[in-house]
PDB file of C-alpha atoms in Angstrom:
ATOM      1  CA  MET A 726     -64.781 115.032 -11.139  1.00  0.00           C
ATOM      2  CA  SER A 727     -65.426 114.993  -7.056  1.00  0.00           C
ATOM      3  CA  GLU A 728     -66.391 117.023  -4.568  1.00  0.00           C
ATOM      4  CA  ASP A 729     -63.987 115.961  -1.934  1.00  0.00           C
ATOM      5  CA  MET A 730     -61.070 116.947  -3.548  1.00  0.00           C
ATOM      6  CA  PRO A 731     -58.917 119.674  -1.756  1.00  0.00           C
ATOM      7  CA  LYS A 732     -59.596 123.214  -2.379  1.00  0.00           C
ATOM      8  CA  ILE A 733     -56.474 125.173  -4.467  1.00  0.00           C
ATOM      9  CA  GLU A 734     -56.885 128.445  -5.237  1.00  0.00           C
ATOM     10  CA  GLY A 735     -56.494 128.554  -8.997  1.00  0.00           C
ATOM     11  CA  ARG A 736     -57.894 125.573  -9.550  1.00  0.00           C
ATOM     12  CA  ARG A 737     -59.527 125.733 -13.063  1.00  0.00           C
ATOM     13  CA  SER A 738     -63.300 125.422 -14.249  1.00  0.00           C
ATOM     14  CA  LYS A 739     -64.812 122.003 -14.757  1.00  0.00           C
ATOM     15  CA  GLU A 740     -66.248 123.419 -17.181  1.00  0.00           C
ATOM     16  CA  GLU A 741     -62.850 123.664 -18.796  1.00  0.00           C
ATOM     17  CA  LEU A 742     -61.881 120.498 -17.436  1.00  0.00           C
ATOM     18  CA  PRO A 743     -60.868 118.452 -21.152  1.00  0.00           C
ATOM     19  CA  PRO A 744     -61.895 114.879 -21.044  1.00  0.00           C
ATOM     20  CA  CYS A 745     -59.885 112.524 -19.499  1.00  0.00           C
ATOM     21  CA  SER A 746     -59.366 109.052 -17.712  1.00  0.00           C
ATOM     22  CA  VAL A 747     -57.765 106.958 -15.341  1.00  0.00           C
ATOM     23  CA  GLU A 748     -56.490 103.468 -15.427  1.00  0.00           C
ATOM     24  CA  VAL A 749     -54.493 100.951 -13.771  1.00  0.00           C
ATOM     25  CA  PHE A 750     -51.460 100.279 -16.208  1.00  0.00           C
ATOM     26  CA  ASP A 751     -51.644  96.190 -16.778  1.00  0.00           C
ATOM     27  CA  ILE A 752     -47.598  94.633 -17.071  1.00  0.00           C
ATOM     28  CA  LYS A 753     -49.409  91.834 -18.772  1.00  0.00           C
ATOM     29  CA  LYS A 754     -51.597  93.407 -21.446  1.00  0.00           C
ATOM     30  CA  ALA A 755     -48.737  96.676 -21.864  1.00  0.00           C
ATOM     31  CA  ARG A 756     -45.216  96.848 -21.933  1.00  0.00           C
ATOM     32  CA  PHE A 757     -43.491 100.568 -20.696  1.00  0.00           C
ATOM     33  CA  ASP A 758     -41.927 100.621 -24.450  1.00  0.00           C
ATOM     34  CA  ASP A 759     -45.946 101.877 -24.926  1.00  0.00           C
ATOM     35  CA  VAL A 760     -46.289 104.879 -23.492  1.00  0.00           C
ATOM     36  CA  LYS A 761     -42.655 105.660 -23.069  1.00  0.00           C
ATOM     37  CA  ASP A 762     -42.348 108.895 -25.167  1.00  0.00           C
ATOM     38  CA  ASP A 763     -45.681 110.672 -22.731  1.00  0.00           C
ATOM     39  CA  VAL A 764     -44.570 109.532 -20.040  1.00  0.00           C
ATOM     40  CA  MET A 765     -40.998 110.076 -20.480  1.00  0.00           C
ATOM     41  CA  LYS A 766     -42.781 113.936 -21.730  1.00  0.00           C
ATOM     42  CA  ILE A 767     -44.438 114.470 -18.489  1.00  0.00           C
ATOM     43  CA  GLU A 768     -41.323 113.495 -15.545  1.00  0.00           C
ATOM     44  CA  GLY A 769     -39.537 115.799 -17.826  1.00  0.00           C
ATOM     45  CA  LEU A 770     -41.772 119.332 -17.614  1.00  0.00           C
ATOM     46  CA  ALA A 771     -43.555 118.162 -14.610  1.00  0.00           C
ATOM     47  CA  PHE A 772     -39.586 118.091 -13.096  1.00  0.00           C
ATOM     48  CA  ASP A 773     -38.294 120.720 -14.727  1.00  0.00           C
ATOM     49  CA  GLY A 774     -35.769 118.326 -16.846  1.00  0.00           C
ATOM     50  CA  LYS A 775     -34.771 116.854 -13.350  1.00  0.00           C
ATOM     51  CA  GLY A 776     -37.328 114.022 -13.285  1.00  0.00           C
ATOM     52  CA  TYR A 777     -36.378 110.051 -12.833  1.00  0.00           C
ATOM     53  CA  GLU A 778     -34.058 109.180 -15.796  1.00  0.00           C
ATOM     54  CA  GLU A 779     -36.360 106.544 -18.557  1.00  0.00           C
ATOM     55  CA  ASP A 780     -34.060 103.617 -16.808  1.00  0.00           C
ATOM     56  CA  ILE A 781     -35.339 104.334 -13.321  1.00  0.00           C
ATOM     57  CA  MET A 782     -39.149 105.114 -14.948  1.00  0.00           C
ATOM     58  CA  ARG A 783     -38.525 101.150 -16.999  1.00  0.00           C
ATOM     59  CA  GLU A 784     -37.048  99.452 -13.606  1.00  0.00           C
ATOM     60  CA  ASP A 785     -41.100 100.281 -11.978  1.00  0.00           C
ATOM     61  CA  PHE A 786     -42.889 100.266 -15.202  1.00  0.00           C
ATOM     62  CA  GLU A 787     -41.594  96.362 -15.587  1.00  0.00           C
ATOM     63  CA  ASN A 788     -41.621  95.918 -11.471  1.00  0.00           C
ATOM     64  CA  PRO A 789     -45.118  92.698 -11.451  1.00  0.00           C
ATOM     65  CA  GLN A 790     -45.132  94.907  -7.966  1.00  0.00           C
ATOM     66  CA  ALA A 791     -45.285  98.134  -8.793  1.00  0.00           C
ATOM     67  CA  VAL A 792     -48.889 100.196  -9.110  1.00  0.00           C
ATOM     68  CA  ILE A 793     -48.682 102.571 -11.982  1.00  0.00           C
ATOM     69  CA  ILE A 794     -52.099 104.880 -12.560  1.00  0.00           C
ATOM     70  CA  LEU A 795     -52.365 106.132 -15.582  1.00  0.00           C
ATOM     71  CA  LEU A 796     -54.031 108.895 -16.061  1.00  0.00           C
ATOM     72  CA  ARG A 797     -55.296 109.758 -20.638  1.00  0.00           C
ATOM     73  CA  ASN A 798     -56.970 112.426 -22.660  1.00  0.00           C
ATOM     74  CA  LYS A 799     -59.195 110.476 -23.832  1.00  0.00           C
ATOM     75  CA  ASP A 800     -60.057 112.347 -27.461  1.00  0.00           C
ATOM     76  CA  SER A 801     -55.867 112.278 -28.021  1.00  0.00           C
ATOM     77  CA  GLN A 802     -55.367 108.720 -25.683  1.00  0.00           C
ATOM     78  CA  GLN A 803     -52.301 110.512 -24.942  1.00  0.00           C
ATOM     79  CA  ILE A 804     -51.107 110.306 -21.619  1.00  0.00           C
ATOM     80  CA  ILE A 805     -51.254 113.416 -19.708  1.00  0.00           C
ATOM     81  CA  GLY A 806     -49.737 112.345 -16.050  1.00  0.00           C
ATOM     82  CA  TYR A 807     -48.996 109.580 -13.800  1.00  0.00           C
ATOM     83  CA  VAL A 808     -48.692 107.939 -10.631  1.00  0.00           C
ATOM     84  CA  ASP A 809     -45.085 105.594  -9.912  1.00  0.00           C
ATOM     85  CA  ALA A 810     -45.457 103.730  -6.312  1.00  0.00           C
ATOM     86  CA  THR A 811     -42.970 100.671  -5.179  1.00  0.00           C
ATOM     87  CA  PRO A 812     -43.540  98.147  -2.324  1.00  0.00           C
ATOM     88  CA  ALA A 813     -41.640  98.918   0.650  1.00  0.00           C
ATOM     89  CA  SER A 814     -42.607  95.927   2.620  1.00  0.00           C
ATOM     90  CA  GLU A 815     -45.948  93.538   3.208  1.00  0.00           C
ATOM     91  CA  GLU A 816     -47.721  96.631   4.484  1.00  0.00           C
ATOM     92  CA  VAL A 817     -46.778  99.885   3.177  1.00  0.00           C
ATOM     93  CA  ILE A 818     -46.106 101.197  -0.458  1.00  0.00           C
ATOM     94  CA  ASN A 819     -44.458 104.161  -1.873  1.00  0.00           C
ATOM     95  CA  ILE A 820     -45.772 106.923  -3.914  1.00  0.00           C
ATOM     96  CA  ASP A 821     -42.134 106.890  -5.679  1.00  0.00           C
ATOM     97  CA  SER A 822     -43.461 109.985  -8.469  1.00  0.00           C
ATOM     98  CA  THR A 823     -46.395 111.832  -9.203  1.00  0.00           C
ATOM     99  CA  ALA A 824     -46.416 114.106 -12.080  1.00  0.00           C
ATOM    100  CA  LEU A 825     -49.272 115.545 -14.674  1.00  0.00           C
ATOM    101  CA  ASN A 826     -48.392 117.476 -17.810  1.00  0.00           C
ATOM    102  CA  PRO A 827     -48.831 121.346 -16.929  1.00  0.00           C
ATOM    103  CA  GLU A 828     -51.433 122.607 -19.306  1.00  0.00           C
ATOM    104  CA  TYR A 829     -53.448 119.944 -17.437  1.00  0.00           C
ATOM    105  CA  GLN A 830     -52.596 120.431 -13.933  1.00  0.00           C
ATOM    106  CA  ARG A 831     -55.264 122.763 -11.505  1.00  0.00           C
ATOM    107  CA  TYR A 832     -57.764 120.476 -12.679  1.00  0.00           C
ATOM    108  CA  GLY A 833     -58.068 118.331  -9.106  1.00  0.00           C
ATOM    109  CA  LEU A 834     -56.190 115.515 -11.818  1.00  0.00           C
ATOM    110  CA  VAL A 835     -53.902 114.221  -9.517  1.00  0.00           C
ATOM    111  CA  TRP A 836     -57.151 113.920  -7.147  1.00  0.00           C
ATOM    112  CA  GLU A 837     -59.020 111.442  -9.288  1.00  0.00           C
ATOM    113  CA  MET A 838     -55.896 109.591  -9.873  1.00  0.00           C
ATOM    114  CA  MET A 839     -54.547 109.156  -5.963  1.00  0.00           C
ATOM    115  CA  LYS A 840     -58.091 107.789  -5.469  1.00  0.00           C
ATOM    116  CA  GLU A 841     -58.165 105.608  -7.862  1.00  0.00           C
ATOM    117  CA  LEU A 842     -55.240 103.926  -6.237  1.00  0.00           C
ATOM    118  CA  ASP A 843     -55.296 104.361  -2.949  1.00  0.00           C
ATOM    119  CA  GLU A 844     -58.353 102.017  -4.938  1.00  0.00           C
ATOM    120  CA  GLU A 845     -56.414  99.698  -6.027  1.00  0.00           C
ATOM    121  CA  LEU A 846     -53.742  99.633  -2.938  1.00  0.00           C
ATOM    122  CA  LYS A 847     -56.461  98.097  -1.238  1.00  0.00           C
ATOM    123  CA  LYS A 848     -57.179  95.919  -2.954  1.00  0.00           C
ATOM    124  CA  ARG A 849     -53.469  94.493  -2.665  1.00  0.00           C
ATOM    125  CA  GLY A 850     -54.031  94.820   0.867  1.00  0.00           C
ATOM    126  CA  TYR A 851     -51.795  97.889   1.852  1.00  0.00           C
ATOM    127  CA  LYS A 852     -51.833  99.198   4.885  1.00  0.00           C
ATOM    128  CA  TYR A 853     -49.832 102.333   4.616  1.00  0.00           C
ATOM    129  CA  MET A 854     -48.353 104.311   1.504  1.00  0.00           C
ATOM    130  CA  THR A 855     -45.686 106.908   2.291  1.00  0.00           C
ATOM    131  CA  ARG A 856     -44.397 109.340  -0.110  1.00  0.00           C
ATOM    132  CA  ASP A 857     -42.744 113.272  -0.498  1.00  0.00           C
ATOM    133  CA  ALA A 858     -44.499 115.768  -1.905  1.00  0.00           C
ATOM    134  CA  LYS A 859     -43.512 120.024  -2.820  1.00  0.00           C
ATOM    135  CA  ILE A 860     -43.678 121.976   0.124  1.00  0.00           C
ATOM    136  CA  GLU A 861     -43.285 125.517  -2.274  1.00  0.00           C
ATOM    137  CA  GLY A 862     -46.732 125.741  -4.441  1.00  0.00           C
ATOM    138  CA  GLY A 863     -48.759 124.071  -2.045  1.00  0.00           C
ATOM    139  CA  TYR A 864     -48.678 120.345  -3.096  1.00  0.00           C
ATOM    140  CA  ALA A 865     -48.039 119.139   0.123  1.00  0.00           C
ATOM    141  CA  ALA A 866     -50.921 121.260   1.893  1.00  0.00           C
ATOM    142  CA  SER A 867     -53.017 119.821  -0.541  1.00  0.00           C
ATOM    143  CA  VAL A 868     -52.045 115.967  -0.041  1.00  0.00           C
ATOM    144  CA  GLU A 869     -52.380 116.725   3.825  1.00  0.00           C
ATOM    145  CA  ARG A 870     -56.284 118.353   2.826  1.00  0.00           C
ATOM    146  CA  PHE A 871     -56.935 115.436   1.149  1.00  0.00           C
ATOM    147  CA  TYR A 872     -55.479 113.019   3.470  1.00  0.00           C
ATOM    148  CA  GLY A 873     -56.283 114.258   6.156  1.00  0.00           C
ATOM    149  CA  GLU A 874     -56.923 112.413   9.469  1.00  0.00           C
ATOM    150  CA  ARG A 875     -55.251 109.399   7.096  1.00  0.00           C
ATOM    151  CA  ILE A 876     -52.263 111.419   7.755  1.00  0.00           C
ATOM    152  CA  VAL A 877     -50.602 109.418  10.603  1.00  0.00           C
ATOM    153  CA  GLU A 878     -46.823 110.433  10.407  1.00  0.00           C
ATOM    154  CA  LYS A 879     -45.132 113.549   8.878  1.00  0.00           C
ATOM    155  CA  SER A 880     -41.972 115.646   8.390  1.00  0.00           C
ATOM    156  CA  ASP A 881     -40.298 117.747   6.566  1.00  0.00           C
ATOM    157  CA  HIS A 882     -36.433 117.495   5.110  1.00  0.00           C
ATOM    158  CA  ASP A 883     -34.618 118.645   2.281  1.00  0.00           C
ATOM    159  CA  SER A 884     -33.366 117.137  -1.804  1.00  0.00           C
ATOM    160  CA  ASP A 885     -32.529 117.643  -4.499  1.00  0.00           C
ATOM    161  CA  TYR A 886     -36.173 118.685  -5.827  1.00  0.00           C
ATOM    162  CA  GLY A 887     -36.361 121.536  -2.946  1.00  0.00           C
ATOM    163  CA  PRO A 888     -37.997 121.308   0.524  1.00  0.00           C
ATOM    164  CA  GLN A 889     -39.993 118.380   1.205  1.00  0.00           C
ATOM    165  CA  ARG A 890     -42.654 117.346   3.003  1.00  0.00           C
ATOM    166  CA  TYR A 891     -43.010 112.988   3.680  1.00  0.00           C
ATOM    167  CA  MET A 892     -46.128 111.778   5.107  1.00  0.00           C
ATOM    168  CA  LYS A 893     -46.629 108.467   5.933  1.00  0.00           C
ATOM    169  CA  ILE A 894     -50.967 107.568   5.372  1.00  0.00           C
ATOM    170  CA  LYS A 895     -53.223 104.866   6.540  1.00  0.00           C
ATOM    171  CA  PHE A 896     -55.509 102.558   4.734  1.00  0.00           C
TER     172      PHE A 896
END
């Protein structure tokens, strides 16, 4: 785990960290149906049953332009988190969803997924990524600490998921 992750109150110790691996979902080697059960379970748990419907998730996972990052428990190979990003333009990609099984939260694992996403997006030539982050619970503040001066635009707004902070982040 990296030391450059934002400090989060209540973070669990590294000794408690389950063995995990981060990977880019490759549509040429896998199908949504291969990961559907784990992904939909996480979507439901992470968003209190208010997450995206299966058809929306399928559309993103089957989109060759989308960038999907998966986090797996190395022991069970179960998917325990993911980031789903789809292009908004040639230069901008939007993070549609970041979700982590609540049992694995507070280890800083989301930042491991975000670092992998950053690397993949740079390889693909994106200049910016945009995202919303939930203000309640401190996630938006954690995103701001993680990206710091790379954030070039931000604004707060209401959503079905509660107050959110929109951010545009440069590479």
